[in-house]
Amino acid sequence: MKNLLSIFFLFSLVSCMPKNSFIPTLTQNDLWLFNGSNLNDWERTDFAGKGEVMIDENGSLVLEMGAELSGVHWKGEPLPVVNYEIHFKAKRTMGSDFFCGLTFPFKQSHATLILGGWGGSLIGISSIDDFDASENETGDAYIFEDNQWYDIRLRVTDSEISVWINEEQVIDCEVEGRKVAMRFGEIEMSVPLGICTYATTGVIREVLLKRI
């Protein structure tokens, strides 16, 4: 009976994943945040001038270009605030600003990982000690090609925030004793966990949280 239930669980998991997706080995510490079939645990964020938000035929989350910010935020079960990783795939299909602004929890606060800001190449964390991604040590240039998928991994611990793009570590920031907070403005509507774009169309898939 146990084997039968295990097979049924695996079949259910596979059937709700996006087409052509890679399914990693899951443990009890893993949680699919976006399953490719619905937004039941998410809410469209009511940004002024927002673009459309939809799930396409491939099971990807599409955040269409708006006047400024467009996105969704988490309304599901409470999530860890330290000692976790978020894995996902993202690509830009139109525009020249950030195609993914991932707002994430850090202890009693939040911050945002920016991918492709300021003309399409800025990466970084907003904000560290009240300095935005373009002003603190996490800021860097990364050349993103349109319509190309990128594997993103964010790791948050008590003392560090780290980011990898396609298995290359691009951010390793020590934050113990420092102020980690959101940039002031509409982006604050993305808490506790949110994904947004700025005047750009971004596509997201396979969003997985791992407790570490």
mmCIF file of C-alpha atoms in Angstrom:
data_model
loop_
_atom_site.group_PDB
_atom_site.id
_atom_site.type_symbol
_atom_site.label_atom_id
_atom_site.label_comp_id
_atom_site.label_asym_id
_atom_site.label_seq_id
_atom_site.Cartn_x
_atom_site.Cartn_y
_atom_site.Cartn_z
ATOM 1 C CA MET A 1 0.000 0.000 0.000
ATOM 2 C CA LYS A 2 2.848 2.378 0.869
ATOM 3 C CA ASN A 3 4.429 1.757 -2.537
ATOM 4 C CA LEU A 4 1.116 2.425 -4.252
ATOM 5 C CA LEU A 5 0.697 5.725 -2.399
ATOM 6 C CA SER A 6 4.258 6.744 -3.279
ATOM 7 C CA ILE A 7 3.617 6.071 -6.970
ATOM 8 C CA PHE A 8 0.371 8.059 -6.817
ATOM 9 C CA PHE A 9 2.143 11.001 -5.133
ATOM 10 C CA LEU A 10 4.913 11.021 -7.751
ATOM 11 C CA PHE A 11 2.376 10.886 -10.596
ATOM 12 C CA SER A 12 0.449 13.803 -9.065
ATOM 13 C CA LEU A 13 3.635 15.852 -8.727
ATOM 14 C CA VAL A 14 4.705 15.202 -12.310
ATOM 15 C CA SER A 15 1.281 15.997 -13.723
ATOM 16 C CA CYS A 16 1.189 19.477 -12.146
ATOM 17 C CA MET A 17 4.684 20.525 -13.254
ATOM 18 C CA PRO A 18 5.330 22.672 -16.336
ATOM 19 C CA LYS A 19 5.879 20.838 -19.609
ATOM 20 C CA ASN A 20 9.507 19.998 -20.425
ATOM 21 C CA SER A 21 10.557 20.795 -16.845
ATOM 22 C CA PHE A 22 13.319 19.148 -14.857
ATOM 23 C CA ILE A 23 11.984 17.556 -11.674
ATOM 24 C CA PRO A 24 14.612 17.458 -8.903
ATOM 25 C CA THR A 25 14.621 14.984 -6.057
ATOM 26 C CA LEU A 26 12.342 16.460 -3.393
ATOM 27 C CA THR A 27 12.672 16.063 0.362
ATOM 28 C CA GLN A 28 10.389 16.985 3.250
ATOM 29 C CA ASN A 29 12.247 20.330 3.377
ATOM 30 C CA ASP A 30 11.199 21.256 -0.174
ATOM 31 C CA LEU A 31 8.112 23.179 -1.275
ATOM 32 C CA TRP A 32 6.936 24.010 -4.776
ATOM 33 C CA LEU A 33 5.943 27.677 -4.687
ATOM 34 C CA PHE A 34 4.678 27.751 -8.277
ATOM 35 C CA ASN A 35 3.421 24.493 -9.769
ATOM 36 C CA GLY A 36 2.800 25.656 -13.323
ATOM 37 C CA SER A 37 -0.954 25.110 -13.279
ATOM 38 C CA ASN A 38 -2.499 27.792 -11.076
ATOM 39 C CA LEU A 39 -1.851 30.810 -8.853
ATOM 40 C CA ASN A 40 -3.853 29.584 -5.868
ATOM 41 C CA ASP A 41 -1.113 30.569 -3.410
ATOM 42 C CA TRP A 42 -0.394 33.873 -5.133
ATOM 43 C CA GLU A 43 -2.178 37.164 -5.615
ATOM 44 C CA ARG A 44 -1.715 39.620 -8.471
ATOM 45 C CA THR A 45 -0.090 42.692 -6.946
ATOM 46 C CA ASP A 46 -2.118 45.845 -7.472
ATOM 47 C CA PHE A 47 0.675 48.015 -8.853
ATOM 48 C CA ALA A 48 -0.347 51.211 -10.661
ATOM 49 C CA GLY A 49 0.039 50.742 -14.427
ATOM 50 C CA LYS A 50 0.570 46.994 -14.083
ATOM 51 C CA GLY A 51 0.659 44.653 -17.069
ATOM 52 C CA GLU A 52 -1.210 41.376 -17.453
ATOM 53 C CA VAL A 53 -0.240 38.309 -15.417
ATOM 54 C CA MET A 54 -0.992 34.846 -16.803
ATOM 55 C CA ILE A 55 0.121 31.228 -17.030
ATOM 56 C CA ASP A 56 1.041 30.253 -20.591
ATOM 57 C CA GLU A 57 0.518 26.933 -22.381
ATOM 58 C CA ASN A 58 3.919 25.698 -21.156
ATOM 59 C CA GLY A 59 3.034 26.230 -17.494
ATOM 60 C CA SER A 60 5.206 29.331 -17.112
ATOM 61 C CA LEU A 61 4.234 32.476 -15.236
ATOM 62 C CA VAL A 62 4.203 35.439 -17.625
ATOM 63 C CA LEU A 63 4.479 38.958 -16.189
ATOM 64 C CA GLU A 64 3.709 41.215 -19.124
ATOM 65 C CA MET A 65 5.214 44.645 -19.625
ATOM 66 C CA GLY A 66 3.317 47.414 -17.847
ATOM 67 C CA ALA A 67 3.941 51.116 -17.418
ATOM 68 C CA GLU A 68 6.129 50.286 -14.410
ATOM 69 C CA LEU A 69 5.818 47.323 -12.003
ATOM 70 C CA SER A 70 3.847 44.134 -12.735
ATOM 71 C CA GLY A 71 3.839 41.042 -10.546
ATOM 72 C CA VAL A 72 2.449 38.667 -7.963
ATOM 73 C CA HIS A 73 2.984 38.104 -4.241
ATOM 74 C CA TRP A 74 2.641 35.098 -1.958
ATOM 75 C CA LYS A 75 -0.495 34.502 0.105
ATOM 76 C CA GLY A 76 0.050 30.829 0.966
ATOM 77 C CA GLU A 77 1.432 29.196 4.090
ATOM 78 C CA PRO A 78 4.045 31.028 6.203
ATOM 79 C CA LEU A 79 7.545 30.672 4.765
ATOM 80 C CA PRO A 80 10.946 30.498 6.477
ATOM 81 C CA VAL A 81 12.711 33.812 7.022
ATOM 82 C CA VAL A 82 16.280 32.453 7.173
ATOM 83 C CA ASN A 83 18.104 29.249 6.238
ATOM 84 C CA TYR A 84 16.411 28.601 2.921
ATOM 85 C CA GLU A 85 17.043 28.654 -0.800
ATOM 86 C CA ILE A 86 14.744 29.637 -3.656
ATOM 87 C CA HIS A 87 15.420 28.019 -7.041
ATOM 88 C CA PHE A 88 13.712 29.106 -10.258
ATOM 89 C CA LYS A 89 14.137 29.714 -13.962
ATOM 90 C CA ALA A 90 13.590 33.135 -15.526
ATOM 91 C CA LYS A 91 13.897 34.839 -18.897
ATOM 92 C CA ARG A 92 13.259 38.245 -20.447
ATOM 93 C CA THR A 93 11.178 38.368 -23.614
ATOM 94 C CA MET A 94 10.667 42.118 -24.026
ATOM 95 C CA GLY A 95 11.936 45.347 -22.463
ATOM 96 C CA SER A 96 15.169 46.749 -21.079
ATOM 97 C CA ASP A 97 14.715 46.844 -17.309
ATOM 98 C CA PHE A 98 14.525 44.130 -14.680
ATOM 99 C CA PHE A 99 12.684 40.979 -15.769
ATOM 100 C CA CYS A 100 12.704 39.594 -12.252
ATOM 101 C CA GLY A 101 12.540 41.401 -8.950
ATOM 102 C CA LEU A 102 12.339 38.647 -6.340
ATOM 103 C CA THR A 103 11.277 40.039 -2.958
ATOM 104 C CA PHE A 104 12.186 37.631 -0.155
ATOM 105 C CA PRO A 105 12.058 37.530 3.645
ATOM 106 C CA PHE A 106 15.097 38.074 5.848
ATOM 107 C CA LYS A 107 14.429 37.737 9.582
ATOM 108 C CA GLN A 108 11.944 40.518 10.473
ATOM 109 C CA SER A 109 12.541 42.348 7.193
ATOM 110 C CA HIS A 110 12.601 41.812 3.424
ATOM 111 C CA ALA A 111 14.796 42.644 0.449
ATOM 112 C CA THR A 112 14.633 42.299 -3.340
ATOM 113 C CA LEU A 113 16.937 40.491 -5.749
ATOM 114 C CA ILE A 114 17.101 42.496 -8.994
ATOM 115 C CA LEU A 115 17.907 40.752 -12.277
ATOM 116 C CA GLY A 116 18.401 42.926 -15.346
ATOM 117 C CA GLY A 117 17.792 46.417 -13.995
ATOM 118 C CA TRP A 118 19.071 49.802 -15.193
ATOM 119 C CA GLY A 119 19.144 49.133 -18.930
ATOM 120 C CA GLY A 120 18.968 45.352 -18.671
ATOM 121 C CA SER A 121 22.224 44.260 -17.029
ATOM 122 C CA LEU A 122 22.196 45.253 -13.349
ATOM 123 C CA ILE A 123 22.018 42.534 -10.717
ATOM 124 C CA GLY A 124 22.038 43.101 -6.957
ATOM 125 C CA ILE A 125 20.127 43.250 -3.681
ATOM 126 C CA SER A 126 17.953 46.207 -2.680
ATOM 127 C CA SER A 127 18.640 47.342 -0.092
ATOM 128 C CA ILE A 128 21.714 46.882 2.123
ATOM 129 C CA ASP A 129 22.349 49.594 4.725
ATOM 130 C CA ASP A 130 19.836 51.775 2.834
ATOM 131 C CA PHE A 131 21.800 51.505 -0.428
ATOM 132 C CA ASP A 132 20.034 50.112 -3.503
ATOM 133 C CA ALA A 133 21.372 47.346 -5.741
ATOM 134 C CA SER A 134 23.064 49.931 -7.959
ATOM 135 C CA GLU A 135 24.827 51.487 -4.953
ATOM 136 C CA ASN A 136 25.953 48.624 -2.697
ATOM 137 C CA GLU A 137 28.574 45.892 -3.096
ATOM 138 C CA THR A 138 26.069 43.343 -4.461
ATOM 139 C CA GLY A 139 25.555 45.429 -7.605
ATOM 140 C CA ASP A 140 27.208 44.144 -10.765
ATOM 141 C CA ALA A 141 26.663 43.879 -14.504
ATOM 142 C CA TYR A 142 25.467 40.616 -16.069
ATOM 143 C CA ILE A 143 24.611 40.288 -19.748
ATOM 144 C CA PHE A 144 21.176 38.696 -20.136
ATOM 145 C CA GLU A 145 20.054 37.581 -23.589
ATOM 146 C CA ASP A 146 16.380 37.884 -24.538
ATOM 147 C CA ASN A 147 14.383 34.628 -24.703
ATOM 148 C CA GLN A 148 17.076 32.655 -22.890
ATOM 149 C CA TRP A 149 16.309 30.782 -19.682
ATOM 150 C CA TYR A 150 18.534 31.399 -16.658
ATOM 151 C CA ASP A 151 18.746 29.124 -13.621
ATOM 152 C CA ILE A 152 18.632 31.259 -10.482
ATOM 153 C CA ARG A 153 19.394 30.221 -6.913
ATOM 154 C CA LEU A 154 19.040 32.530 -3.907
ATOM 155 C CA ARG A 155 20.361 31.405 -0.511
ATOM 156 C CA VAL A 156 19.463 33.256 2.706
ATOM 157 C CA THR A 157 21.105 32.462 6.048
ATOM 158 C CA ASP A 158 21.492 34.365 9.316
ATOM 159 C CA SER A 159 24.692 35.958 8.104
ATOM 160 C CA GLU A 160 24.786 35.803 4.301
ATOM 161 C CA ILE A 161 22.749 36.395 1.158
ATOM 162 C CA SER A 162 24.111 34.560 -1.872
ATOM 163 C CA VAL A 163 22.968 34.243 -5.489
ATOM 164 C CA TRP A 164 23.944 31.959 -8.360
ATOM 165 C CA ILE A 165 23.079 32.332 -12.054
ATOM 166 C CA ASN A 166 23.560 29.152 -14.089
ATOM 167 C CA GLU A 167 25.634 27.719 -11.211
ATOM 168 C CA GLU A 168 27.990 30.721 -11.213
ATOM 169 C CA GLN A 169 28.024 32.562 -7.894
ATOM 170 C CA VAL A 170 27.417 36.234 -8.606
ATOM 171 C CA ILE A 171 26.532 37.593 -5.141
ATOM 172 C CA ASP A 172 28.011 36.679 -1.763
ATOM 173 C CA CYS A 173 27.101 39.359 0.763
ATOM 174 C CA GLU A 174 27.733 39.198 4.498
ATOM 175 C CA VAL A 175 24.772 40.805 6.247
ATOM 176 C CA GLU A 176 25.297 40.000 9.908
ATOM 177 C CA GLY A 177 24.834 43.201 11.920
ATOM 178 C CA ARG A 178 23.769 45.167 8.835
ATOM 179 C CA LYS A 179 20.442 46.670 7.798
ATOM 180 C CA VAL A 180 18.615 44.593 5.195
ATOM 181 C CA ALA A 181 15.415 46.253 4.032
ATOM 182 C CA MET A 182 13.102 47.037 1.133
ATOM 183 C CA ARG A 183 13.499 49.997 -1.155
ATOM 184 C CA PHE A 184 10.773 52.552 -0.407
ATOM 185 C CA GLY A 185 7.821 52.594 -2.825
ATOM 186 C CA GLU A 186 5.341 50.290 -4.533
ATOM 187 C CA ILE A 187 7.807 47.417 -4.442
ATOM 188 C CA GLU A 188 6.924 47.087 -0.738
ATOM 189 C CA MET A 189 3.593 45.586 -1.853
ATOM 190 C CA SER A 190 5.541 42.450 -2.838
ATOM 191 C CA VAL A 191 6.057 41.192 0.730
ATOM 192 C CA PRO A 192 6.364 38.582 2.145
ATOM 193 C CA LEU A 193 7.499 36.968 -1.110
ATOM 194 C CA GLY A 194 6.938 38.461 -4.518
ATOM 195 C CA ILE A 195 8.016 38.376 -8.141
ATOM 196 C CA CYS A 196 7.749 41.446 -10.336
ATOM 197 C CA THR A 197 9.102 43.142 -13.444
ATOM 198 C CA TYR A 198 9.621 46.784 -14.377
ATOM 199 C CA ALA A 199 8.376 47.934 -17.817
ATOM 200 C CA THR A 200 9.565 44.562 -19.083
ATOM 201 C CA THR A 201 8.033 41.171 -19.848
ATOM 202 C CA GLY A 202 9.492 38.384 -17.739
ATOM 203 C CA VAL A 203 8.708 34.671 -17.699
ATOM 204 C CA ILE A 204 9.198 32.511 -14.591
ATOM 205 C CA ARG A 205 8.918 28.782 -14.002
ATOM 206 C CA GLU A 206 9.799 25.988 -11.549
ATOM 207 C CA VAL A 207 9.880 28.077 -8.362
ATOM 208 C CA LEU A 208 11.067 25.815 -5.555
ATOM 209 C CA LEU A 209 11.878 26.595 -1.908
ATOM 210 C CA LYS A 210 14.397 24.436 -0.036
ATOM 211 C CA ARG A 211 14.923 24.696 3.714
ATOM 212 C CA ILE A 212 18.604 24.340 4.570
#
